[in-house]
Short mmCIF file of C-alpha atoms in Angstrom, two decimals:
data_model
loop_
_atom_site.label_atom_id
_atom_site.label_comp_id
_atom_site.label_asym_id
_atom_site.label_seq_id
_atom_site.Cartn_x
_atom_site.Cartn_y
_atom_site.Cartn_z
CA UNK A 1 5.89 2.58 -17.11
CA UNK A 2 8.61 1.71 -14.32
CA UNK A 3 8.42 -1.28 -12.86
CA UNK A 4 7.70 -1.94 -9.16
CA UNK A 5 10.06 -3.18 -7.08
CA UNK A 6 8.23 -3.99 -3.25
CA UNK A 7 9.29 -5.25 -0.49
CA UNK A 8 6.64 -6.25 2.09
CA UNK A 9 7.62 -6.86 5.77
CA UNK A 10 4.60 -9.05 7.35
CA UNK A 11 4.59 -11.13 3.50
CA UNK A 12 4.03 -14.42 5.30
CA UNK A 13 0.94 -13.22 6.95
CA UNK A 14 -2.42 -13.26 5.67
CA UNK A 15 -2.73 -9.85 4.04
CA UNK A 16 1.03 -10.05 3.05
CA UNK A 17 0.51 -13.31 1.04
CA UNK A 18 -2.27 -11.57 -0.92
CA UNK A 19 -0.59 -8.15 -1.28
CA UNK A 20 2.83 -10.55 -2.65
CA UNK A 21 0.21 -12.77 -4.71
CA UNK A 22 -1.48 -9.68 -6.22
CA UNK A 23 1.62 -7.60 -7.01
CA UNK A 24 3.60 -10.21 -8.53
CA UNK A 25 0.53 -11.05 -10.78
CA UNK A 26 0.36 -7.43 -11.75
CA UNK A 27 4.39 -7.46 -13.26
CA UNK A 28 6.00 -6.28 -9.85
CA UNK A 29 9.54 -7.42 -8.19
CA UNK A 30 8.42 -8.46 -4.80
CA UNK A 31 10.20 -9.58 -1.90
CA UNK A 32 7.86 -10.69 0.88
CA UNK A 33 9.70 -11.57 4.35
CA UNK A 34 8.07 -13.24 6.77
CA UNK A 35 9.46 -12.57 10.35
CA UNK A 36 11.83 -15.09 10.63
CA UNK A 37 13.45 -13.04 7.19
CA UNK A 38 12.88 -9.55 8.55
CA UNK A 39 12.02 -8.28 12.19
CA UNK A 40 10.88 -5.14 11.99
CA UNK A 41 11.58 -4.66 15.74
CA UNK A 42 15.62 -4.96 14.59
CA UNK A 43 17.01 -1.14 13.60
CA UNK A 44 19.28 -3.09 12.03
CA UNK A 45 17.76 -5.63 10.04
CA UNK A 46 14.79 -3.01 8.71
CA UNK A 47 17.34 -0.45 7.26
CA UNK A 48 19.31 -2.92 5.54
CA UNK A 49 16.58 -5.08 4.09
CA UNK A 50 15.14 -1.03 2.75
CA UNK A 51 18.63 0.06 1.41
CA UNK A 52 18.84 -3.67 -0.48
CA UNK A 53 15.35 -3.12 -1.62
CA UNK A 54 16.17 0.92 -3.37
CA UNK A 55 19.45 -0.18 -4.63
CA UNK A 56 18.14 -3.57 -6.42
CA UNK A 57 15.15 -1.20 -7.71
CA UNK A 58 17.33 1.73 -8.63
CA UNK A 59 19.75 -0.90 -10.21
CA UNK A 60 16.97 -2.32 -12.75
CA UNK A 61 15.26 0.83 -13.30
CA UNK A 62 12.49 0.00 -11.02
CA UNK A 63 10.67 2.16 -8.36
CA UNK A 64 11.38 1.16 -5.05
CA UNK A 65 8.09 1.01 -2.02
CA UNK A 66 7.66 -0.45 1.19
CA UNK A 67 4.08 -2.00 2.13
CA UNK A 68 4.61 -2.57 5.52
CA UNK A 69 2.00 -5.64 6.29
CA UNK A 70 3.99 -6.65 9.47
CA UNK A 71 1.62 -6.13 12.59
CA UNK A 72 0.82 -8.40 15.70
CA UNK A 73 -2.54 -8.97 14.86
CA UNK A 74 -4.07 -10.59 18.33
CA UNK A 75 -6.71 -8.10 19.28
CA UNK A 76 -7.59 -9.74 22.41
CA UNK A 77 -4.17 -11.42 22.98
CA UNK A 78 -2.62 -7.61 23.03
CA UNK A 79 -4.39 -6.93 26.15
CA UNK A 80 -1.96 -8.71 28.46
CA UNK A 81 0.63 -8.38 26.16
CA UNK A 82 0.89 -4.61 25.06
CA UNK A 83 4.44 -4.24 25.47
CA UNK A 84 5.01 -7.20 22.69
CA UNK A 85 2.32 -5.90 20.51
CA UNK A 86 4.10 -2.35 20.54
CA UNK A 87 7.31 -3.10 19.94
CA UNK A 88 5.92 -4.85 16.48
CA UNK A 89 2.94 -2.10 16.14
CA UNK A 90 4.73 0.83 16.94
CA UNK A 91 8.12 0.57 16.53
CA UNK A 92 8.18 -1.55 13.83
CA UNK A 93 6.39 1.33 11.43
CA UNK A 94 9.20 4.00 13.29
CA UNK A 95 12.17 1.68 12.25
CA UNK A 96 10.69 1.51 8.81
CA UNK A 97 9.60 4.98 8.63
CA UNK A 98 12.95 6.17 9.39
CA UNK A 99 14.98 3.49 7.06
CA UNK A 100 12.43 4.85 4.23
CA UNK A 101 13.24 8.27 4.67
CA UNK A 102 16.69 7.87 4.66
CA UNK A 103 16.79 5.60 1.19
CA UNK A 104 13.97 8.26 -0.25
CA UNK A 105 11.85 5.00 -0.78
CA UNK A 106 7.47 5.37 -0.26
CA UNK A 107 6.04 3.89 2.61
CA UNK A 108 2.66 2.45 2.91
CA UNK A 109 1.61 1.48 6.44
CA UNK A 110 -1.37 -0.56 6.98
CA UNK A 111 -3.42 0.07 9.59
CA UNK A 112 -6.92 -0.21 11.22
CA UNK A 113 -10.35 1.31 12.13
CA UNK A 114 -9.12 0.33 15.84
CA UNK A 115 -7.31 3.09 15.98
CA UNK A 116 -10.46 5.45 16.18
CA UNK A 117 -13.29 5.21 18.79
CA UNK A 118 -15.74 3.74 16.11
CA UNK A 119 -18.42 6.14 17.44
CA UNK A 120 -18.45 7.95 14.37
CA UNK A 121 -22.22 7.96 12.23
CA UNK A 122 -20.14 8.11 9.03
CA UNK A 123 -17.02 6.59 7.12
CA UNK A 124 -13.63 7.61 8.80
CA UNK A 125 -11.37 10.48 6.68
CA UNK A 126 -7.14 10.37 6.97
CA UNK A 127 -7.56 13.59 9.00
CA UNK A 128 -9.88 12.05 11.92
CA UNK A 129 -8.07 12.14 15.20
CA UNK A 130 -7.27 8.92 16.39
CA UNK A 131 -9.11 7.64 19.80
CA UNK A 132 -8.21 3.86 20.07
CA UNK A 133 -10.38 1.91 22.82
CA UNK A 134 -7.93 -1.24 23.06
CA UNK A 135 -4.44 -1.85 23.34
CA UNK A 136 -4.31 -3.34 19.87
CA UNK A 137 -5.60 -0.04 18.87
CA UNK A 138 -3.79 2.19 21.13
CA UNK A 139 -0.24 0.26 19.58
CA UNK A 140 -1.82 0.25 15.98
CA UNK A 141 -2.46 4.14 16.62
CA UNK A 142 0.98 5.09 18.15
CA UNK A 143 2.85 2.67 14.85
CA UNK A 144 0.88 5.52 12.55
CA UNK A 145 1.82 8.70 14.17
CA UNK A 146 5.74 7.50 14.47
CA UNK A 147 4.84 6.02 10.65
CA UNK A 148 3.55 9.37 9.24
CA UNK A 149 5.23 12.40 10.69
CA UNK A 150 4.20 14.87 8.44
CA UNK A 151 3.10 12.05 5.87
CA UNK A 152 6.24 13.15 4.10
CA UNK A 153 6.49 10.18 1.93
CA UNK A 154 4.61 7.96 3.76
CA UNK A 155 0.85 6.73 3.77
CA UNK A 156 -1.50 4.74 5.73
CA UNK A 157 -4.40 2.44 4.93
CA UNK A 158 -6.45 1.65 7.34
CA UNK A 159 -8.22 -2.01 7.23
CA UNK A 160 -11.12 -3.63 8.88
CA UNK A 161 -12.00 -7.78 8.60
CA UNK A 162 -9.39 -8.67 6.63
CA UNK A 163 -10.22 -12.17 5.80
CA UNK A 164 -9.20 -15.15 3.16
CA UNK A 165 -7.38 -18.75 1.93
CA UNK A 166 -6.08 -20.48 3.72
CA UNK A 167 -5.67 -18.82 7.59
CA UNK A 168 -7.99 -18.46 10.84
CA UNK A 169 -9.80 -14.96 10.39
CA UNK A 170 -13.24 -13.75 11.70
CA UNK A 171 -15.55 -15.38 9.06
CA UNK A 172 -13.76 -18.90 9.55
CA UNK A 173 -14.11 -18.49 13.10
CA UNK A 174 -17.62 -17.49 13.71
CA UNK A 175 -18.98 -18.97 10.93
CA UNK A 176 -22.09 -21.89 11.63
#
């Protein structure tokens, strides 16, 4: 079985720190920048941080993939501050799309149930057009259609309360 060889923009973050914890636990190579190590707003920083992440793989026989885990994550803060919230939403996912195509390397975006309308009466399918009701969902929407053109070799995974150790998240904060 190859080995995999991740790199995980957003790795400092909540979900990052468990997708790093959980990967390296299961035999993968990870390298998990936090934003101060990768900005996936920079064009320049994402496609060299993706090209040093297929040639180390490619170099030790692994199998190079991108998790991207990087997002602004302030639901309510994004109101007033769309503009910042796409540029890390949106672009980010186009900058890595893009680096990811070029390298041939897999791309999994995570993303949210924000970006649909959440009137739907059953679970949400890959194929459900997108109807965001927020700006964080509206930026988290337009970061998986410049993510997945075609879903060439790119996927999404869409997340709802993600929660754990260590960090402020919904059950911390409105639990008694």
């Amino acid at each position: 079985m190859t080995a995999l060889t991740l790199l995980i923009p957003g790795g400092t973050g909540q979900l990052g720190r468990e997708l790093n914890r959980q990967a390296q636990q299961a035999g993968a190579d990870v390298r998990a920048p936090g934003r101060a190590e990768l900005d996936v707003t920079s064009a320049g920083q994402v496609v060299s941080a993706v090209r040093e992440l297929a040639e180390h793989a490619r170099r030790r026989g692994g199998r190079p993939v991108v998790i991207n885990a990087a997002a602004y994550t302030a639901v309510d803060a994004a109101e007033s501050a769309e503009r910042k919230a796409f540029a890390v939403n949106a672009d980010g996912p186009r900058l890595l799309a893009a680096a990811c195509a070029s390298a041939q390397v897999p791309l999994i975006h995570v993303s949210t149930d924000y970006v649909f309308s959440g009137e739907s009466d059953r679970p949400y399918e890959p194929d459900d057009p997108l109807g965001p009701r927020s700006a964080y969902g509206r930026t988290k929407a337009a970061g998986e259609v410049a993510a997945l053109p075609g879903r060439g070799g790119a996927s999404a995974v869409p997340t709802a309360w993600v929660f754990g150790l260590g960090r402020s998240h919904f059950v911390h904060t409105n639990a008694p």
